[in-house]
XYZ file of C-alpha atoms in Angstrom:
599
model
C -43.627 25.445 25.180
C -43.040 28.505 26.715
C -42.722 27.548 30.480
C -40.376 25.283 28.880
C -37.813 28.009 27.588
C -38.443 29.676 30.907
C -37.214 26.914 32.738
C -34.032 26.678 30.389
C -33.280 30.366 30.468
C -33.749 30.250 34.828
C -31.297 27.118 34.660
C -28.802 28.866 32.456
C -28.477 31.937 34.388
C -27.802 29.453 37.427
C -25.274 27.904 36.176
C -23.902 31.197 34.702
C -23.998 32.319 38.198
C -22.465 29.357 39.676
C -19.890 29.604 37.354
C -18.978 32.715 38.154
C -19.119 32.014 41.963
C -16.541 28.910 41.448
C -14.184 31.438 39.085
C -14.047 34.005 42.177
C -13.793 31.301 44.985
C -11.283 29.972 42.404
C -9.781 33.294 42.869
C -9.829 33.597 46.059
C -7.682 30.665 47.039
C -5.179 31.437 44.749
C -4.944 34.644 45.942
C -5.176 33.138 49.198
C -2.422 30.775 48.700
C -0.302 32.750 46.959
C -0.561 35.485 49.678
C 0.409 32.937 52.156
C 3.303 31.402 49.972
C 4.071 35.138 49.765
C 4.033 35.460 53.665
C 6.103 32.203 53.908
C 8.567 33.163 51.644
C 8.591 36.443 53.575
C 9.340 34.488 56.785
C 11.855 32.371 55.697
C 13.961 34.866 54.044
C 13.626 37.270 57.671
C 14.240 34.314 59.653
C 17.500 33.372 57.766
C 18.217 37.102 57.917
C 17.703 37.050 61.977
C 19.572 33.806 62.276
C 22.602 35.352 60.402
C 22.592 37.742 62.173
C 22.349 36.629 65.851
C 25.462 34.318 64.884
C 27.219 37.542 63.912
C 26.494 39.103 67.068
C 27.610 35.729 69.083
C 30.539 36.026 67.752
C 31.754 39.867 67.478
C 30.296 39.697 71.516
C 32.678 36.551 71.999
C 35.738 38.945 70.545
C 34.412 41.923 72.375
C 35.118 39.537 75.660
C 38.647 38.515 74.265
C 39.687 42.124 74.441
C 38.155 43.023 77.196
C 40.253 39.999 78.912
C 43.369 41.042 76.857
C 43.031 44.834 78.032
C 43.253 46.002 74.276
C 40.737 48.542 74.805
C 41.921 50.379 71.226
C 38.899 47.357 69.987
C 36.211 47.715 72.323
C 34.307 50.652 70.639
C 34.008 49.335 67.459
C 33.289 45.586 68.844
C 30.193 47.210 70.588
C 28.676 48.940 67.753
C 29.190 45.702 65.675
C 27.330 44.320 68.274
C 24.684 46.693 68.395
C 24.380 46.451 64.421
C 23.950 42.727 64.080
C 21.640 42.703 67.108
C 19.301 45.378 66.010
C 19.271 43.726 62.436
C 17.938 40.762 64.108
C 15.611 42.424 66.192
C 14.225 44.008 62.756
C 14.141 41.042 60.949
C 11.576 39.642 63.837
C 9.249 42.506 64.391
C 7.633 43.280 61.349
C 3.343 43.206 61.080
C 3.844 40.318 58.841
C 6.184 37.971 61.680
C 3.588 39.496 64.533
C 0.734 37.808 62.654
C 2.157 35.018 61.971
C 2.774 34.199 65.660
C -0.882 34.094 66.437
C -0.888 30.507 64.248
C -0.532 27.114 66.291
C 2.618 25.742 66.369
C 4.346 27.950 63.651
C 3.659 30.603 66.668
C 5.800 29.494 68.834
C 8.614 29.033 66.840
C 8.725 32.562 65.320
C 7.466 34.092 68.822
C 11.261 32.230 70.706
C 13.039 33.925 67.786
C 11.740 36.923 68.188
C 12.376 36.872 71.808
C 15.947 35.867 71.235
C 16.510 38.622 68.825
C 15.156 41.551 71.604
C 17.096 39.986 74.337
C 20.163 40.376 71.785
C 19.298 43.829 70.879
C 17.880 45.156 74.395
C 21.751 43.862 75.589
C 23.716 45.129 72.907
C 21.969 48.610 73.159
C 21.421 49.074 76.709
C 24.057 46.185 78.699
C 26.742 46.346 76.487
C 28.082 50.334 76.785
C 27.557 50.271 80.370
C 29.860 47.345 80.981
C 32.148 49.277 78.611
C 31.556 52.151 80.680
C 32.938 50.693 83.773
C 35.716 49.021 81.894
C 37.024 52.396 81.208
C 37.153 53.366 85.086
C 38.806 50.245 86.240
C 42.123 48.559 84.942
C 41.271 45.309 84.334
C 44.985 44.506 84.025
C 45.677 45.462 88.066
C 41.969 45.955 89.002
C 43.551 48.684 91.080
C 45.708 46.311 93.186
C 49.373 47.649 93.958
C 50.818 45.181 97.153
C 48.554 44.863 99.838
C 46.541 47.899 98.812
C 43.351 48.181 96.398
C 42.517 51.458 94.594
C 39.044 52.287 95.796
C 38.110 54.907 93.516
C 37.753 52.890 90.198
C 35.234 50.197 91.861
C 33.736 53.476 93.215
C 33.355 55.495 89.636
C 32.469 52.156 88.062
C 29.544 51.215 90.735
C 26.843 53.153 88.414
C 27.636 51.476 85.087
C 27.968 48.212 86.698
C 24.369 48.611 88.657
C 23.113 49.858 85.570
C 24.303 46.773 83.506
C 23.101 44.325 86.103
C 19.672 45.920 85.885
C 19.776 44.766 81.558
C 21.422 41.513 82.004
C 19.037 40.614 85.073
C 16.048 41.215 83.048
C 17.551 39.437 80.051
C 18.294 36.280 81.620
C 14.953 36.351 83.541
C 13.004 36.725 79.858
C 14.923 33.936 78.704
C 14.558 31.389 80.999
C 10.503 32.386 80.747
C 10.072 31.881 76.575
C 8.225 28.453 76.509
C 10.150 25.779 74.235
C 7.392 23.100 74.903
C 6.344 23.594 70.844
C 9.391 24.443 69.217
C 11.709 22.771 66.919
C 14.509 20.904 68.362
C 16.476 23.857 65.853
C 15.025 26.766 67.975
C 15.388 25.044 71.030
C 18.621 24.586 71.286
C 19.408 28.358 69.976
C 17.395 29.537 73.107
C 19.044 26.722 75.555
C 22.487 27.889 74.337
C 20.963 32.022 75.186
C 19.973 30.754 78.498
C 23.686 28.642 79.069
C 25.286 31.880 77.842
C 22.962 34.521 79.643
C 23.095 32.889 82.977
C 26.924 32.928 83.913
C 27.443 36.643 82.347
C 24.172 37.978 84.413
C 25.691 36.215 87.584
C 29.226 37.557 86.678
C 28.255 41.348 86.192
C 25.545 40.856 89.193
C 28.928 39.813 91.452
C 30.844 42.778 89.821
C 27.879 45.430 90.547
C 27.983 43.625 94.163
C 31.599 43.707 94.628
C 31.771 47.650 93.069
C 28.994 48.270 96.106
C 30.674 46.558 98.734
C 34.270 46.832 98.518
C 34.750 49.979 99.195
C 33.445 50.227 102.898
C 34.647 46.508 103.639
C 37.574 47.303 102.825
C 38.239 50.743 105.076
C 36.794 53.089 103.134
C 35.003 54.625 105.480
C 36.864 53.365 108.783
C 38.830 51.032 109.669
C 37.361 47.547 109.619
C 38.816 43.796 111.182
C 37.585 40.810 110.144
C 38.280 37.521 111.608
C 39.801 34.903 109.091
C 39.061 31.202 109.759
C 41.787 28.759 108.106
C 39.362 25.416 107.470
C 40.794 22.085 107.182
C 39.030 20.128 105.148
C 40.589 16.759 107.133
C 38.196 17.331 109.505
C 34.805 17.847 107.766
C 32.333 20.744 108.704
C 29.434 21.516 107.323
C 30.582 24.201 105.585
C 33.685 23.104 104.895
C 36.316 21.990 107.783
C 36.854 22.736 110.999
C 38.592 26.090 111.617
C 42.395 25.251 112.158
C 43.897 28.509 112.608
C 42.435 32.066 112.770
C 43.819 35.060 111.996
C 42.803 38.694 111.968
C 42.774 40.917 108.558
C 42.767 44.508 109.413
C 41.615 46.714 106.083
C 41.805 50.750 106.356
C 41.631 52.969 103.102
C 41.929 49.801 100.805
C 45.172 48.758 102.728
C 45.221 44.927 104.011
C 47.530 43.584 106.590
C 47.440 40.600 109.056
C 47.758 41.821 112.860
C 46.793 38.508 114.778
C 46.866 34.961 114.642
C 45.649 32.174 117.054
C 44.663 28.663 117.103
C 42.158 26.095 118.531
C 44.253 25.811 121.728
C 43.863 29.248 122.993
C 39.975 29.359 123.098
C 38.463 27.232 126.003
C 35.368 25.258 126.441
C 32.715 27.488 127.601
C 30.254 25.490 130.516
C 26.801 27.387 128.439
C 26.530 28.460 124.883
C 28.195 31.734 124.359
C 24.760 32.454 122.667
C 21.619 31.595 122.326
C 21.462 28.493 120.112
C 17.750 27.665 117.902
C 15.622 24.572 118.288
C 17.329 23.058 115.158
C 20.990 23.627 115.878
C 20.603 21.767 119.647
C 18.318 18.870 117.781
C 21.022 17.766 115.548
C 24.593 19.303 117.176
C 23.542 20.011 121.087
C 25.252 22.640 123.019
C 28.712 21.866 121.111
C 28.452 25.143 118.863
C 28.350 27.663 121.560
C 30.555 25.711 123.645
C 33.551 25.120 121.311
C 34.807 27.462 118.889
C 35.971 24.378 116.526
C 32.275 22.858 116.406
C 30.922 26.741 115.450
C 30.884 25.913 111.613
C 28.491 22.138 112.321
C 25.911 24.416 111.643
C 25.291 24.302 108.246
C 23.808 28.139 107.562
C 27.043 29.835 107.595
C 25.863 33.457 108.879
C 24.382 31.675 112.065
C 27.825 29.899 112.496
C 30.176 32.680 111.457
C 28.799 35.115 113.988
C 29.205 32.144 116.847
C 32.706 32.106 115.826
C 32.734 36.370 116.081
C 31.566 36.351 119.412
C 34.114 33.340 120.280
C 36.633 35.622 119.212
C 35.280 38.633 121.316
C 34.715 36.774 124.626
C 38.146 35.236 124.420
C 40.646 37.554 122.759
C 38.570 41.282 124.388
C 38.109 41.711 120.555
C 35.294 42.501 118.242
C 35.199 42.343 114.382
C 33.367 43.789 111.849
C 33.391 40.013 109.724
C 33.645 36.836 108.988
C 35.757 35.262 106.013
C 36.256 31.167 106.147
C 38.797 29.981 103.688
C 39.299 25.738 103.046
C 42.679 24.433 102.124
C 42.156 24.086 99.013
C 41.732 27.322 97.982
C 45.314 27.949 99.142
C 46.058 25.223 96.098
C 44.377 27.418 94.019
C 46.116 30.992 95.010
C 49.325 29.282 94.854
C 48.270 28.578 90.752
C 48.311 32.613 90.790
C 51.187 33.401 92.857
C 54.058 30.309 92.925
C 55.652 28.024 95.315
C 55.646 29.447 99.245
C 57.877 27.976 101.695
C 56.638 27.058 105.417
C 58.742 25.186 107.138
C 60.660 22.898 106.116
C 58.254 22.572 103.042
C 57.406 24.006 100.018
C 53.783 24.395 99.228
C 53.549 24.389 95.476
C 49.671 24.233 93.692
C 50.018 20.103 93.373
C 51.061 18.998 96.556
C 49.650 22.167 99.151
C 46.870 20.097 100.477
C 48.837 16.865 100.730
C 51.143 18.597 102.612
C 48.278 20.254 104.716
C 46.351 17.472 105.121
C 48.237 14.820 105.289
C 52.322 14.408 105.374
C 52.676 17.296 108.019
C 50.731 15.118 110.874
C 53.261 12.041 109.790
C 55.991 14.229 110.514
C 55.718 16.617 113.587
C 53.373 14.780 115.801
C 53.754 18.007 118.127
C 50.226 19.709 118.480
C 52.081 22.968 119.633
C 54.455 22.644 116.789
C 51.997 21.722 114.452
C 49.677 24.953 115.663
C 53.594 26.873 114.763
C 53.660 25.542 111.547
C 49.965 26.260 110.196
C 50.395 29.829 111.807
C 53.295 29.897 109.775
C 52.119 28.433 106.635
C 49.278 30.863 107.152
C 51.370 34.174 107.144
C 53.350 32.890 104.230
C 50.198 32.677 101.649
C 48.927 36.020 102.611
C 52.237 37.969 102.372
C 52.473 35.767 98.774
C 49.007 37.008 97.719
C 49.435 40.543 99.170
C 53.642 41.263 98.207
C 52.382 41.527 93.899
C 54.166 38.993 92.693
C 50.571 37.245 91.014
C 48.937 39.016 88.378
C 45.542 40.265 90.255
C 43.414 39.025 87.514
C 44.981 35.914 88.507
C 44.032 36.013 92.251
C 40.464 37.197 91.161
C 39.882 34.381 88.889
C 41.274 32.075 91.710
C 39.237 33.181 94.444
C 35.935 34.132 91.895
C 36.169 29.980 91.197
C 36.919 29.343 94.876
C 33.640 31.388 95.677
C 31.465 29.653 93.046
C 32.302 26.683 94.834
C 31.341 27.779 98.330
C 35.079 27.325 99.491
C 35.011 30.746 100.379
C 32.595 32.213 102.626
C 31.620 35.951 104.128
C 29.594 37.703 106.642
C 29.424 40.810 108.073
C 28.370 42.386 111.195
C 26.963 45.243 108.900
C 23.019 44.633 108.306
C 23.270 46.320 105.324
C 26.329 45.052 104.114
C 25.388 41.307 105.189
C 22.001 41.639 103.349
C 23.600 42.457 100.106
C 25.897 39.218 100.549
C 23.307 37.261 101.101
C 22.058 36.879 97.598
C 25.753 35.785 96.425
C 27.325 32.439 96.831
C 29.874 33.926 99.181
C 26.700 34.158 101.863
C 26.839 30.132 102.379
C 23.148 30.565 104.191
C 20.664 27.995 103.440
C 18.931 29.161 99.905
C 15.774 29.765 99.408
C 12.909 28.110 97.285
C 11.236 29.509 94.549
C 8.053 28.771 92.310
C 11.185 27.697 89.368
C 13.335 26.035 91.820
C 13.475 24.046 95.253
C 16.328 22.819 97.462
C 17.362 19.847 98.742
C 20.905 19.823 101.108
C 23.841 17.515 102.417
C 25.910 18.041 104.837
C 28.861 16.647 106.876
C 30.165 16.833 110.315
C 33.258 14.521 111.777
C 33.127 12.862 114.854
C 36.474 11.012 115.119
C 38.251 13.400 116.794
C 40.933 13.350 114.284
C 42.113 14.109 110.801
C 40.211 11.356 109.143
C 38.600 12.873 106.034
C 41.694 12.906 103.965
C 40.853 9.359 103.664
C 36.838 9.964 102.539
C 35.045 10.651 99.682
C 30.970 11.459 99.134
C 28.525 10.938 95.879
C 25.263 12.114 95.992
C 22.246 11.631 93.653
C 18.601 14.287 94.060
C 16.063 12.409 92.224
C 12.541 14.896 91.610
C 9.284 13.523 90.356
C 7.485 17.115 90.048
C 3.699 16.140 90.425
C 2.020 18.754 91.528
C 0.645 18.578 95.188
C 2.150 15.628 95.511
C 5.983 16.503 94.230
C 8.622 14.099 95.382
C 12.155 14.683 96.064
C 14.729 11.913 96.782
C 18.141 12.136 97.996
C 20.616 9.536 98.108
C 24.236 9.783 99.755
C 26.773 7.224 99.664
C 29.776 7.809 102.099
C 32.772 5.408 102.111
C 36.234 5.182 104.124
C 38.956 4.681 101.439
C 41.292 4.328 103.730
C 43.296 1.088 102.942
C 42.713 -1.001 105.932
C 46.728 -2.482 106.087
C 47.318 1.208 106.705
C 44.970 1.712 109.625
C 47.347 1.276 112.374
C 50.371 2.989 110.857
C 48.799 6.330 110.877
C 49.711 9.388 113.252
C 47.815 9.156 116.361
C 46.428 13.056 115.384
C 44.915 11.478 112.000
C 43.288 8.702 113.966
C 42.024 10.436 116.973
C 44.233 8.086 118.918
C 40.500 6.387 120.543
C 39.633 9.979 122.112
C 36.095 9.643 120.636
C 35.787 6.037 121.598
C 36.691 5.545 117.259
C 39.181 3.210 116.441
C 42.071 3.727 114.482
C 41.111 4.126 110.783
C 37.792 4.068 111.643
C 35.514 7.341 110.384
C 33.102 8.310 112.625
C 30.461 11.048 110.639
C 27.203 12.819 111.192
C 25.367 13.309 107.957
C 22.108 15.877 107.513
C 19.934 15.657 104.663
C 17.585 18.774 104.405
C 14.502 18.983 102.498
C 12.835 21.469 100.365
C 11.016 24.633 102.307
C 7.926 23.226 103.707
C 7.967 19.595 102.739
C 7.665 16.657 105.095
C 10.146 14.087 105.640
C 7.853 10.981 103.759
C 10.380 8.235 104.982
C 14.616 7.213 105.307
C 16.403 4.415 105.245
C 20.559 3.094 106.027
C 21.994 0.942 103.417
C 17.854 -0.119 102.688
C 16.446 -0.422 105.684
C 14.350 1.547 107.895
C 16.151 2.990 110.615
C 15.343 5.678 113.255
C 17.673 9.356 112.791
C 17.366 12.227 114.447
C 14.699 14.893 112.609
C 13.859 17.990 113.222
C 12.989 21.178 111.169
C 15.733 24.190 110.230
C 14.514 27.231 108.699
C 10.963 25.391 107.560
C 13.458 22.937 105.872
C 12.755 18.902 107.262
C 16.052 17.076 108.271
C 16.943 13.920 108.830
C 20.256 13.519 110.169
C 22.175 9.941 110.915
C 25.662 9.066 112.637
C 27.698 5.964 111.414
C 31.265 4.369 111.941
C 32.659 3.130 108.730
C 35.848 0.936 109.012
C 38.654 0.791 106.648
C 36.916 0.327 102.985
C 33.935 0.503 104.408
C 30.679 2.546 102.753
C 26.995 3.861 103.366
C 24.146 4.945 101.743
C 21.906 7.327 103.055
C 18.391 7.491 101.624
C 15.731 10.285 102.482
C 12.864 10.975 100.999
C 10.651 14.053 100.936
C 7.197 14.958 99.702
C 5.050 18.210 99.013
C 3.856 20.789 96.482
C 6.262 22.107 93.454
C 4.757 22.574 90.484
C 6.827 22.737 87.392
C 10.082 23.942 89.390
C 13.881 21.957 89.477
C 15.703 20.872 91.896
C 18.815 22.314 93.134
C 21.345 19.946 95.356
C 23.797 22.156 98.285
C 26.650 20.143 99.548
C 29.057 20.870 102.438
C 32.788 21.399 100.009
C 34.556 18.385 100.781
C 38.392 18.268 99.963
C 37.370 15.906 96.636
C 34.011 17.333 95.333
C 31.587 14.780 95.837
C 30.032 13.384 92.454
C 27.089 14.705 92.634
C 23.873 14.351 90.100
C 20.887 15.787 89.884
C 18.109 13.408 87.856
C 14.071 14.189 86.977
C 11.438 11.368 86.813
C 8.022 11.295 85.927
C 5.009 11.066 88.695
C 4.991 7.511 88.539
């Protein structure tokens, strides 16, 4: 009997025991939970408290840009300490202990890590980008930009060059740390937020990058410290180079203390074939183009890296005119459309070029009517003159012009290069340069470019679409490019058209026909994997340009008449895009730019 009560006191104080252990455990886990119902709560209400206010600093930053714009400077001050308010609430909101633990959790982490990052990019900006782009806003009238006539202030861009270096350092490193935040696990919510940071970010970093540039360069390129000349190539896009047309009339721009005035002009006729290259030409340039580049001046801009072809042109200048200048600026006809937007009608001639029918007029109706080359040479030279006193005399707002010519730029209508090393070096990282880009680990390059061989005026009558197709696989990456080319010219018209349209059979082309040399390039260190015309295998000429493959093919095209070009590429780009460069063609080409998976 008395084990027996043993046994029933030892099983009591078990259970006693157990009891207690399931009352703390019990505990515990409500603790537990309510701590983390806590810690949600506590999340949620920060994260609506972050969200509110990053769309309170979108949109006092988006009315800090209307004044700007506007010139009421009265706002600006208080706009940028909004700014600075809403973004540092944010920032606060996201950087507590309590958020920072929470983004060591899977997939909860990486939402709350993005918003986080958002909210310091905001506040970093605000704090740091913001007041130095005010700073430089106060040195330089955005109204004029300095501009009186023919003549820019220098000292503004030259007061404002440390505040706009200093803001291009911020908004470089913010756009950088938001491309880098990974969306892979985030909701489609968050997502989008930091897409629409990166679609934001990425214009204003490359708009206050080109402002820092411009507030750095202008200065000495235009006189500052000398007297400079640069040599100004009129394109015309009827005749396709590659980076844009062939140069119709030249000019020279002479710039001294900010002051810019035209003191010569010349044309095609007055250089000569030269029996050797005026210079030595590379391996890539004689593969696809021959001697033609260093033996006539119009043939200079075939080559499709645009420092390589401007100086050509520089030293076709020298050897013919005595002459040396300190640049190069090429200029297509349709960016005279685009000035005229900013400064009104011109008259040349007998015409009057007005925004909506300058390159028509250009292009087209001036070789119907004065079949003259040496007249026709008279009336570009003219037409020439007339735009730049029209853009110099003030009658266009300079905002105007600068918005005109900043859009003209973007599209690679415009092109620079100096003679200066260190001048040209800072151009090359800006879309002015037109030099073959370079690849990157995020990004790699595929190009298209054009080059007439009628002997004529032809591609008025043309038009381009090109598709870039990327399968990023690794080692074994793939990169397609696809170019279809077609002669809209309506074939009842074929014989009716000027003999200098046609080519008149000069090139062995018949009238209407469009006789074109198309190069596709490939990404850096790639191999050309295969090419075909309209499907089917056919042999082009290939060689390699600046480690880039190339595949180049020439074709006639009647009257209605179209091509397709297909090239493909393969080799090693993990995880990066594709970008597509195309020679500016007087209608942009449609051009698209599509990813597809590894099989």
């Amino acid at each position: 009997m008395v084990t027996h009560r043993r046994s029933t006191a030892t099983t009591d104080a078990r259970s006693t025991r157990r009891s207690r252990r399931a009352l703390w455990i019990t505990l515990a886990v409500v603790v537990v939970v309510v701590l983390l119902l806590a810690a949600a709560a506590w999340l949620a209400f920060r994260a609506l408290a972050a969200r509110d206010a990053l769309a309170a600093t979108a949109d006092e930053a988006a009315l800090l840009q209307q004044s700007v714009l506007a010139g009421e400077h009265d706002d600006l001050d208080a706009r940028a300490r909004s700014i600075s308010a809403h973004a540092s609430d944010a920032a606060r909101a996201t950087g507590d202990p309590v958020w920072r633990a929470a983004e060591i959790l899977p997939w909860v982490g990486a939402n709350l890590r993005a918003v986080r990052d958002i909210s310091e990019i905001a506040d970093e900006l605000a704090r740091d980008g913001v007041p130095a782009l005010l700073d430089a806003a106060d040195a330089v009238d955005l109204d004029s930009l300095g501009v009186t006539g023919n003549t820019v202030d220098l000292a503004p861009l030259d007061a404002a060059r440390p505040a706009l270096e200093s803001a291009d350092g911020v908004f470089s490193a913010a756009a950088e740390r938001a491309a880098a935040i990974d969306t892979g696990w985030t909701l489609p919510i968050i997502t989008d937020a930091v897409d629409e940071v990166r679609q934001t970010l990425e214009p204003a970093a490359s708009t206050v990058d080109g402002l820092a540039r411009a507030a750095s360069l202008l200065p000495s390129m235009l006189g500052a410290d000398g007297p400079r000349d640069y040599l100004l190539l009129m394109q015309n896009n009827a005749e396709v180079r590659s980076s844009g047309g062939i140069p119709g009339a030249f000019a020279v721009l002479h710039a001294e203390d900010g002051a810019i005035s035209l003191t010569g002009q010349a044309s095609t006729a007055d250089f000569r074939k030269f029996d050797e290259p005026i210079a030595e030409l590379d391996a890539a340039t004689v593969a696809l183009f021959d001697d033609q580049p260093g033996q006539y001046v119009q043939h200079a801009l075939q080559i499709p890296d645009f420092p390589k072809a401007a100086a050509l042109a520089a030293e076709f200048w020298a050897q013919t005119m005595g002459s040396r200048v300190d640049g190069v600026v090429a200029v297509d006809t349709v960016t005279i459309a685009d000035l005229l937007r900013a400064t009104g009608p011109v008259s040349a001639g007998e015409y009057e070029l007005t925004p909506d029918d300058a390159v028509d007029i250009l292009l087209s109706r001036v070789y119907a009517d004065e079949p003259s080359p040496i007249q026709l040479d008279a009336f570009f030279a003219g037409a020439s003159s007339a735009v730049f006193e029209a853009v110099t005399d003030g009658r266009a707002s300079p905002a105007a012009l600068v918005e005109a010519l900043a859009a003209a730029g973007d599209d690679g209508r415009i092109r620079m290069w100096s003679a200066d090393p260190s001048e040209q070096e800072r151009l090359a990282e800006t879309t002015l340069a037109g030099a073959l880009p370079l690849d990157g680990a995020e990004e790699v390059f595929a190009g298209v470019f054009f080059n007439d061989s009628t002997g004529g005026k032809m591609n008025y009558y043309t038009a381009a679409d090109i598709t870039g197709t990327f399968a990023s696989c690794g080692d074994e990456s793939r990169v397609s490019v696809d170019v279809v080319w077609a002669n809209t010219l309506d074939p009842a018209r074929a014989e009716s058209l000027p003999h200098y349209v046609t080519g008149n059979g000069s090139s062995k082309v018949d009238p209407g026909q469009v006789r074109t040399r198309i190069a596709v390039y490939g990404p850096q260190g790639w191999t050309a994997s295969g090419s075909t015309l309209d499907g089917a295998a056919a042999p082009g000429q290939a060689t390699i340009d600046q480690d880039r493959p190339v595949i180049q093919y020439e074709m006639t095209l009647s009257p209605g008449e179209s091509t397709t070009v297909s090239v493909d590429f393969a080799g090693a780009a993990d995880e990066a895009q594709l970008g597509l460069v195309s020679t500016p063609l007087l209608r942009d080409p449609n051009v698209r730019v599509t990813t597809t998976g590894c099989e």
